[in-house]
Coordinates of C-alpha atoms and ligand atoms in Angstrom, one line a residue:
X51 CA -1.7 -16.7 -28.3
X52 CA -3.0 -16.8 -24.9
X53 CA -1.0 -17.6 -21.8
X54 CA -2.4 -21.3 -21.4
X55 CA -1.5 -22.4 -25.3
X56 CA 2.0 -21.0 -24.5
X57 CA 5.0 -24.1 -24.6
X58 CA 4.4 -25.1 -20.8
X59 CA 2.4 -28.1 -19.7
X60 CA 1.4 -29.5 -16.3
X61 CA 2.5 -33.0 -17.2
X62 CA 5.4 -31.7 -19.6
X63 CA 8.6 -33.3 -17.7
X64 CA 11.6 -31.3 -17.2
X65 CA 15.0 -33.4 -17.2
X66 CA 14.3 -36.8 -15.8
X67 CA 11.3 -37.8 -17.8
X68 CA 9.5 -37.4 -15.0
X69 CA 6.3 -35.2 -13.8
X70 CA 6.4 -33.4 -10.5
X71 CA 4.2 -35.9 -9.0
X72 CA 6.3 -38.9 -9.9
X73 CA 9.5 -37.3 -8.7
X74 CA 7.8 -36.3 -5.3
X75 CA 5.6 -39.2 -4.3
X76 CA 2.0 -39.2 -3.8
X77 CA 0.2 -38.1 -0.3
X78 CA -2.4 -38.8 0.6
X79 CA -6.1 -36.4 -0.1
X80 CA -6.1 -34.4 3.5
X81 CA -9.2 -34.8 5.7
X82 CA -11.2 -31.2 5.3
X83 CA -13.8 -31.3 8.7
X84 CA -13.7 -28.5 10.5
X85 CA -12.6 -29.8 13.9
X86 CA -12.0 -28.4 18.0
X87 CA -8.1 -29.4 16.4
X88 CA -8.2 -27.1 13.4
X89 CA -10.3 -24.6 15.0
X90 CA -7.7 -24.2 17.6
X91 CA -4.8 -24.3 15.0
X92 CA -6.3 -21.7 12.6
X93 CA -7.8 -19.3 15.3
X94 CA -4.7 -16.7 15.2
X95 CA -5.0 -16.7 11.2
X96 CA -9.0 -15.9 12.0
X97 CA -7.8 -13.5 14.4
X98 CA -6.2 -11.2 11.1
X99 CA -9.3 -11.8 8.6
X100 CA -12.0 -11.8 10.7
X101 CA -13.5 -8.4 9.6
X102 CA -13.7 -9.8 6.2
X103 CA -14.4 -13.5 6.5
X104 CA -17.4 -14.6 8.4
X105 CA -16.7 -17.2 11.2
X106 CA -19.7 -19.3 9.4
X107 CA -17.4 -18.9 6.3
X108 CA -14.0 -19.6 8.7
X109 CA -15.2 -23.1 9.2
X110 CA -15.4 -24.1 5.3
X111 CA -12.1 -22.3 4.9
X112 CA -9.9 -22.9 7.9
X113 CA -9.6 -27.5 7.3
X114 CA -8.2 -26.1 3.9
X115 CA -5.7 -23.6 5.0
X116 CA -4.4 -26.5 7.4
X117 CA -4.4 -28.9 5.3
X118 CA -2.1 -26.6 2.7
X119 CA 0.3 -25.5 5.9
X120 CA 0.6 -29.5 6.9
X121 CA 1.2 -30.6 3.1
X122 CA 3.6 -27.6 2.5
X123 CA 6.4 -28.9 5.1
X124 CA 6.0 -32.2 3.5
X125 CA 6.6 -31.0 0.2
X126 CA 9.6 -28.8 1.3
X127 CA 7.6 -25.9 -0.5
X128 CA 7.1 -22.2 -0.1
X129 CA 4.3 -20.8 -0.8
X130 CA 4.9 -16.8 -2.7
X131 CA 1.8 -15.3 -3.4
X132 CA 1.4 -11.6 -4.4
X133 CA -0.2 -8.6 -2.7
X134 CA -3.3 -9.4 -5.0
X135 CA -4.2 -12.6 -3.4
X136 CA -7.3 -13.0 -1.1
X137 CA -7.0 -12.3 2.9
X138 CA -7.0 -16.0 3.1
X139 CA -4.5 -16.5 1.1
X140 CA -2.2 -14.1 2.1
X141 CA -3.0 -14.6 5.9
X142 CA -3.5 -17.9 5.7
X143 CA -0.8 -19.7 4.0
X144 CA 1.5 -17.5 1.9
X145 CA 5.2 -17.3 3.6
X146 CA 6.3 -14.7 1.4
X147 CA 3.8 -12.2 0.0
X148 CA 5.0 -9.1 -2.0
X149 CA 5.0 -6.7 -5.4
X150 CA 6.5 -8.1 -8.3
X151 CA 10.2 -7.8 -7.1
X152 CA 9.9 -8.8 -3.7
X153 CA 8.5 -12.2 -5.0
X154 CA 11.5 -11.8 -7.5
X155 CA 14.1 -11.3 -5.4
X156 CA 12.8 -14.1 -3.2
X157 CA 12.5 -16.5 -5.8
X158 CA 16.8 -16.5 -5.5
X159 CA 16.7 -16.9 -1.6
X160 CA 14.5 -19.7 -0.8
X161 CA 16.0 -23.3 0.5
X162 CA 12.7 -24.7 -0.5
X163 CA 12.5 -27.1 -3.2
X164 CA 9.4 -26.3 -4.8
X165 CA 7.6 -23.0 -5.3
X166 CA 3.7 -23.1 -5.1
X167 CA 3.6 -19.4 -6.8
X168 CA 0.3 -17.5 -6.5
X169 CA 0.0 -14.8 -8.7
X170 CA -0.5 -15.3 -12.8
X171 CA 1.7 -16.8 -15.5
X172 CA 4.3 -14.3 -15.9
X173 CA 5.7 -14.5 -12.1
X174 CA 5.6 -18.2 -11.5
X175 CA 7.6 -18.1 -14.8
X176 CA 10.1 -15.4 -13.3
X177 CA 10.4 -17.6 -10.6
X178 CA 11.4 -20.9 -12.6
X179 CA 14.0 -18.3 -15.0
X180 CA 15.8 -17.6 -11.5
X181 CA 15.3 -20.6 -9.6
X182 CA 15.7 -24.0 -12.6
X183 CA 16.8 -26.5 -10.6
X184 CA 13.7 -26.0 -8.3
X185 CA 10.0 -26.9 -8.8
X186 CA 7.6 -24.0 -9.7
X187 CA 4.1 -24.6 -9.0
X188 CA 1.1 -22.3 -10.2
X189 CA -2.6 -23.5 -8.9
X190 CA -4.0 -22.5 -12.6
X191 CA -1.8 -22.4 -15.4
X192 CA -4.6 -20.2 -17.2
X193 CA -4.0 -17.2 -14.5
X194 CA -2.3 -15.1 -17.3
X195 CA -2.6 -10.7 -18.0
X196 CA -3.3 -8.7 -21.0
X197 CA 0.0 -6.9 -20.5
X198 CA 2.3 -9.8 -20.8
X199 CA -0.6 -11.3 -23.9
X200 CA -0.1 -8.3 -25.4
X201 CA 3.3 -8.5 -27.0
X202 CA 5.7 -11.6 -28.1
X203 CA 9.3 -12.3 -28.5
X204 CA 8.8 -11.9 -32.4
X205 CA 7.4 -8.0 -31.4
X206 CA 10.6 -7.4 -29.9
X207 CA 12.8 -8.6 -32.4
X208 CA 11.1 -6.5 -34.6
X209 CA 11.7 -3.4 -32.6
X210 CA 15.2 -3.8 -32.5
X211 CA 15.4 -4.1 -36.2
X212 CA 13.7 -0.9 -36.8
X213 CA 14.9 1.4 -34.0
X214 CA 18.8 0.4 -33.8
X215 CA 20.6 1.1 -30.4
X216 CA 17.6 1.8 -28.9
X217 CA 17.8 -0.3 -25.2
X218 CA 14.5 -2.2 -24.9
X219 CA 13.3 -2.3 -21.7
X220 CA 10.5 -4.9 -20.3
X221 CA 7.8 -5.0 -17.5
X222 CA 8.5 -7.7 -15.9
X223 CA 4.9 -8.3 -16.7
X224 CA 5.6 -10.3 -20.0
X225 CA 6.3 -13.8 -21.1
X226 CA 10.2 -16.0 -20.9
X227 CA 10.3 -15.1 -24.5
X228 CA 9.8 -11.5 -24.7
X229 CA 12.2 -11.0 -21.5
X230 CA 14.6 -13.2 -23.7
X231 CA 14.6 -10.8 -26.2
X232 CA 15.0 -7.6 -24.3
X233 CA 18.3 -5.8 -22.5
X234 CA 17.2 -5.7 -18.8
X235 CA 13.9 -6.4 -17.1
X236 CA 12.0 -3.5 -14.3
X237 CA 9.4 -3.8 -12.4
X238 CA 6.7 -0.9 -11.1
X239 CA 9.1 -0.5 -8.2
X240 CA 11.8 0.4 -9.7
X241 CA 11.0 1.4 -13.5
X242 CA 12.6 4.8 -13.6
X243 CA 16.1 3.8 -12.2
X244 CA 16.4 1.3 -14.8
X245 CA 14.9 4.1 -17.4
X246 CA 17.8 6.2 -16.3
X247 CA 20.9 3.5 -15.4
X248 CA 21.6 3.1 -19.7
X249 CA 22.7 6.8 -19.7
X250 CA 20.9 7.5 -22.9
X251 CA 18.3 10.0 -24.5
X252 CA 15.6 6.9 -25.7
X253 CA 14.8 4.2 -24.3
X254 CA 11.9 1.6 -25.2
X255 CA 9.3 0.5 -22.1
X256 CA 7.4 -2.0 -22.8
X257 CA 4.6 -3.5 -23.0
X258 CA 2.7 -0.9 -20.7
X259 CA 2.3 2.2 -22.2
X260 CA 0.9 3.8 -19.5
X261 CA 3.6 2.9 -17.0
X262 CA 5.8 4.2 -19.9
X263 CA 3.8 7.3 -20.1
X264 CA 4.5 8.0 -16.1
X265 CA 7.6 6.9 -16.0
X266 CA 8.3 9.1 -19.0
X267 CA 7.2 12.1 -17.3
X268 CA 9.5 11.7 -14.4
X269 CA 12.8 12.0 -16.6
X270 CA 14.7 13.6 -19.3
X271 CA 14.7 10.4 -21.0
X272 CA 12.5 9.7 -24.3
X273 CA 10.5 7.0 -23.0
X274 CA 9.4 5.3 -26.1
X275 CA 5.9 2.8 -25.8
X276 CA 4.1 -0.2 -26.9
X277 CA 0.6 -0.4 -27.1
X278 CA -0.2 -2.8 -24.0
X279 CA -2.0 -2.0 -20.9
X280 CA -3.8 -3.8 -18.1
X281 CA -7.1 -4.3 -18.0
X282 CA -7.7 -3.7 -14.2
X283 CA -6.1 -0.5 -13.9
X284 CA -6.8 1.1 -16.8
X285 CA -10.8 1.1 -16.4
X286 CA -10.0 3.9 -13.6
X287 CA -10.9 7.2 -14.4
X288 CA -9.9 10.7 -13.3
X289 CA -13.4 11.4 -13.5
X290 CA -14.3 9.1 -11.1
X291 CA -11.7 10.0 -8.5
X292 CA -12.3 13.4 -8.5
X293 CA -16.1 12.5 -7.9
X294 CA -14.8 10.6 -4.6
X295 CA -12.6 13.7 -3.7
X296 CA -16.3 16.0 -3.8
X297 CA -17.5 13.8 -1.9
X298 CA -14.4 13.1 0.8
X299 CA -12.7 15.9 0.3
X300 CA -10.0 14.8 2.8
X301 CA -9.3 11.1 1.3
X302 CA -5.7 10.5 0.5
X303 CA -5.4 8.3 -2.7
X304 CA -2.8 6.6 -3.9
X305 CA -2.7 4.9 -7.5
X306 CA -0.8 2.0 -9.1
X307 CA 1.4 3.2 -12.2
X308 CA -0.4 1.1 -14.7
X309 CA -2.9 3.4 -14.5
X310 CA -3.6 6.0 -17.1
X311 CA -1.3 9.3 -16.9
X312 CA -4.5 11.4 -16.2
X313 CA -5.3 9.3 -13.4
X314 CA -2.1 8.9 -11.5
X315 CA -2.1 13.0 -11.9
X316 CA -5.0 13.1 -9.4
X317 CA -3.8 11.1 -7.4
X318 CA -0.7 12.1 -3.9
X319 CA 1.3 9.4 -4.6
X320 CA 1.9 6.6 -7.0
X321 CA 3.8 3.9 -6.9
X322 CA 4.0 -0.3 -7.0
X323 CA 1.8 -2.5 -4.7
X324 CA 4.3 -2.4 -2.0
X325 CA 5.0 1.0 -1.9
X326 CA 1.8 1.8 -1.7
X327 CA 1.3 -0.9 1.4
X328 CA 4.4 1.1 2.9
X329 CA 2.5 4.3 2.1
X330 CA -0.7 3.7 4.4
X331 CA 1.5 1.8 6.9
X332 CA 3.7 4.9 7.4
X333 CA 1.7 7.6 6.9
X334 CA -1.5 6.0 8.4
X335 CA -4.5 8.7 6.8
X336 CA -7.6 8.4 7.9
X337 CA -9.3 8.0 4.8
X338 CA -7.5 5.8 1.7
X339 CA -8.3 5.5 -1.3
X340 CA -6.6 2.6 -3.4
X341 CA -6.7 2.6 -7.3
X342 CA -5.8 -0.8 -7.8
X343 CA -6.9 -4.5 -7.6
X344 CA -9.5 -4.7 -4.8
X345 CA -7.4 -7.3 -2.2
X346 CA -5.0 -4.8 -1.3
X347 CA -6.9 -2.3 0.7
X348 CA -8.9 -5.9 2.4
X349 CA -5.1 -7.5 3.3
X350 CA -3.8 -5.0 5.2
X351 CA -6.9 -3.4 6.8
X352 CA -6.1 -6.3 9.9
X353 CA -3.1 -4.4 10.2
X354 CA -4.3 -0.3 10.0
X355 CA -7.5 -0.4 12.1
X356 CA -7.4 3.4 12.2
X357 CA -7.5 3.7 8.7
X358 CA -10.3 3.7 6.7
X359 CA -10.5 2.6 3.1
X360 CA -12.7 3.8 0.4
X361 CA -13.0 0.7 -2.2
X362 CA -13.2 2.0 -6.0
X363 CA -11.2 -1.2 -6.5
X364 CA -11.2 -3.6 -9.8
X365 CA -10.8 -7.8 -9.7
X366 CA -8.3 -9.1 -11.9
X367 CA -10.0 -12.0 -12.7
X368 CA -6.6 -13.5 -13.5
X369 CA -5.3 -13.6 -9.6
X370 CA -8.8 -14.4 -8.8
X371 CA -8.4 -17.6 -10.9
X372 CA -6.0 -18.7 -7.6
X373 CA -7.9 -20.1 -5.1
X374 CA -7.3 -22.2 -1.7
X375 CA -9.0 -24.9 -3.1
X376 CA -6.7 -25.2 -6.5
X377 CA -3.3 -24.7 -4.0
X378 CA -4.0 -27.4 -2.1
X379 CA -4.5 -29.3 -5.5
X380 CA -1.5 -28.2 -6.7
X381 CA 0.4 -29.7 -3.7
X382 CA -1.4 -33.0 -3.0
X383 CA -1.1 -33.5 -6.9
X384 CA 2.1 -31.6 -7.8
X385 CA 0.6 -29.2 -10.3
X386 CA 0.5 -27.6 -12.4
X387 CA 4.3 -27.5 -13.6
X388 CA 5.8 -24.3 -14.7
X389 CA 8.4 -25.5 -17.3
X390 CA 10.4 -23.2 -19.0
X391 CA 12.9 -24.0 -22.5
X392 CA 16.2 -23.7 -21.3
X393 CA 17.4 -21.9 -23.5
X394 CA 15.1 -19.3 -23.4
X395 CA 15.5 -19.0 -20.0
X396 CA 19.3 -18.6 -19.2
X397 CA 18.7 -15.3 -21.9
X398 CA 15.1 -13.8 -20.1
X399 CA 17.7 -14.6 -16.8
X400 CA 20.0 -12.0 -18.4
X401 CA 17.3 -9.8 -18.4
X402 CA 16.0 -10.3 -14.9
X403 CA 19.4 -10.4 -13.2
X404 CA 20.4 -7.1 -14.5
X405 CA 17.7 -5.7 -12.8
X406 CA 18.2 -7.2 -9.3
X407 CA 22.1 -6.6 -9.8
X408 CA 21.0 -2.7 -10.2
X409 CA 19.9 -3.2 -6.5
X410 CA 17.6 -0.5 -6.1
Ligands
13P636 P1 3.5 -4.8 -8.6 O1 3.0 -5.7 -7.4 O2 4.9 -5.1 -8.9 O3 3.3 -3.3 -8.3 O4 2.6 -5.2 -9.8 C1 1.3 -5.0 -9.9 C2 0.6 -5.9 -10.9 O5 -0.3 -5.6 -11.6 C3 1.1 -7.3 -11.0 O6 0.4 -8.0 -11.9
SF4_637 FE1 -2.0 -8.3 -15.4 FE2 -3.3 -6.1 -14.6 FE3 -4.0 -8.5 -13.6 FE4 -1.6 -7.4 -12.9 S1 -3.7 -6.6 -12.4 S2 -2.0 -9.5 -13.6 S3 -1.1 -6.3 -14.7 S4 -4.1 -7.8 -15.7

């Protein structure tokens, strides 16, 4: 099943019958010509992406990143958008940006009413399990990732029936339904201190068995797998990094652990996407190497002019499918709505609470 034929609909209503756009009101279509006005409003937001944007590209973009920051206070919206999103999405109009956890934690602390979430299926879905009484917003519903389509709520049930006591453990990258069915959530930031808080010998990880794999090598716990893995980070090879260190022999790099074990070996450190944002920011080397989706080394370049990145990156043609264009549809036309069963999601909140109660 893929993510778009899961239960959730853009026009499904949630309590009152209604859809997002009949509950907030129509606006109307912004005006999107580049004028003295906008060029003026939007110049600081050039200022940060104008080593990557062309100012003959600015001009198409810029009446779109104004119209989304206009429409946004009338919505009472927040826009949450992950460290994989494109420099004008991140620089232009997210107000949160973040790894998987940030965006979770943040999910709980917002006033706003609706959440505009920009990322795939699985966190605008996190988002609705911890925030229900709010509207969650995702610019394409079929933004979705072969980790969380690799295993359902059915798989885990079947697990726990043949392995007994074992604690299951999911990635956060994984659908309402599997978190449901598991005993805590973790993210890549903090996978092995929820490996180690059951005080146990076995523990499952799932659905990422190379995250497993690395996270398995850092403890005395058995971290048992399942056979998932994302498709981005697992085309890197240690092969090919080792052919960059020949060649740059002084190039730090620094790998996301959803890469293969072999490759996070070669690599000095490992660790989520904001930890490895915190890295280059703190240590600041003059050559970086980042094995992971190719907008993280472009959204903070702005930031580390004295560093300089070497790009073996891979899209993930699921946060690709969020665009400026399709957020400033999703506010003008309130869609499309995340809607999550009830039921379902008070037992994935179990899940995803435990983890942010562990408060590491
Ligand atoms: P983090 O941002 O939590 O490291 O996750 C990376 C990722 O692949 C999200 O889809
Ligand atoms: Fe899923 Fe990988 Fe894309 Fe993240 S980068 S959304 S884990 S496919």
């Amino acid at each position: 099943m893929t993510v778009a034929q899961t239960a959730y609909s853009a026009s499904e209503p949630i309590t009152t019958g209604l859809t997002a756009l009949e509950r907030f009101g129509h606006v109307e279509r912004p005006d999107l010509r580049y004028t003295p006005e906008i060029a003026e409003a939007t110049a600081p937001i050039f200022e940060k992406v104008k080593h990557f944007i062309p100012a003959i590209e600015w001009a198409a973009l810029a009446p779109t990143i104004h119209a989304i920051n206009k429409l946004k206070k009338e919505r009472n919206a927040v826009i949450l958008a992950h460290n994989y999103m494109t420099p004008d999405i991140y620089h232009g109009v997210a107000d949160i940006f973040g790894d998987s956890l940030q965006l979770a934690i943040e999910a709980t602390r917002t006033d706003a009413e609706v959440i505009v979430q920009c990322g795939v299926h699985f966190m605008a879905e996190t988002s609705k399990i911890l925030s229900p009484e709010k509207t969650v917003l995702i610019p394409d519903m079929r933004a979705g990732c072969s980790l969380a389509e690799s295993i359902t709520g059915a798989d885990v049930r079947a697990l726990r029936e043949r392995n007994p006591g074992v604690p299951i453990i999911t990635y956060v990258n994984t659908s309402a339904e599997v978190k449901a069915e598991c005993d805590i959530c973790c993210t890549s930031s903090n996978a092995l201190q929820v490996v180690e808080s059951f005080g146990v010998d076995r523990v499952f990880l799932v659905p990422d068995k190379y995250l497993a794999a690395n996270i398995g090598k850092k403890t005395n716990v058995e971290v048992l797998v399942w056979d998932g893995a994302c498709e981005v980070h697992e085309r890197f090879t240690a092969e090919e990094l080792r052919d960059y260190r020949r060649i740059e022999p002084d190039v730090k790099i620094i790998a996301h652990p959803e890469c293969p074990p072999e490759v996070v070996a070669e690599a000095d450190f490992a660790g989520s996407t904001a930890h490895m944002i915190d890295w280059v920011k703190t240590r600041r080397p003059e050559k970086v190497m980042m094995v992971t989706e190719c907008s993280m080394a472009d959204n903070i370049a702005s930031e580390t002019p004295d560093v300089n990145y070497i790009r073996p990156c891979n899209l993930c043609p699921h946060m690709k499918r969020i665009t400026l264009g399709k957020i400033l549809d999703s506010l003008v036309e309130m869609k499309e709505e995340v809607v999550v069963d009830p039921e379902v999601a008070d037992r994935a909140r179990t899940a995803v609470e435990r983890m942010i109660n562990l408060k590491i």
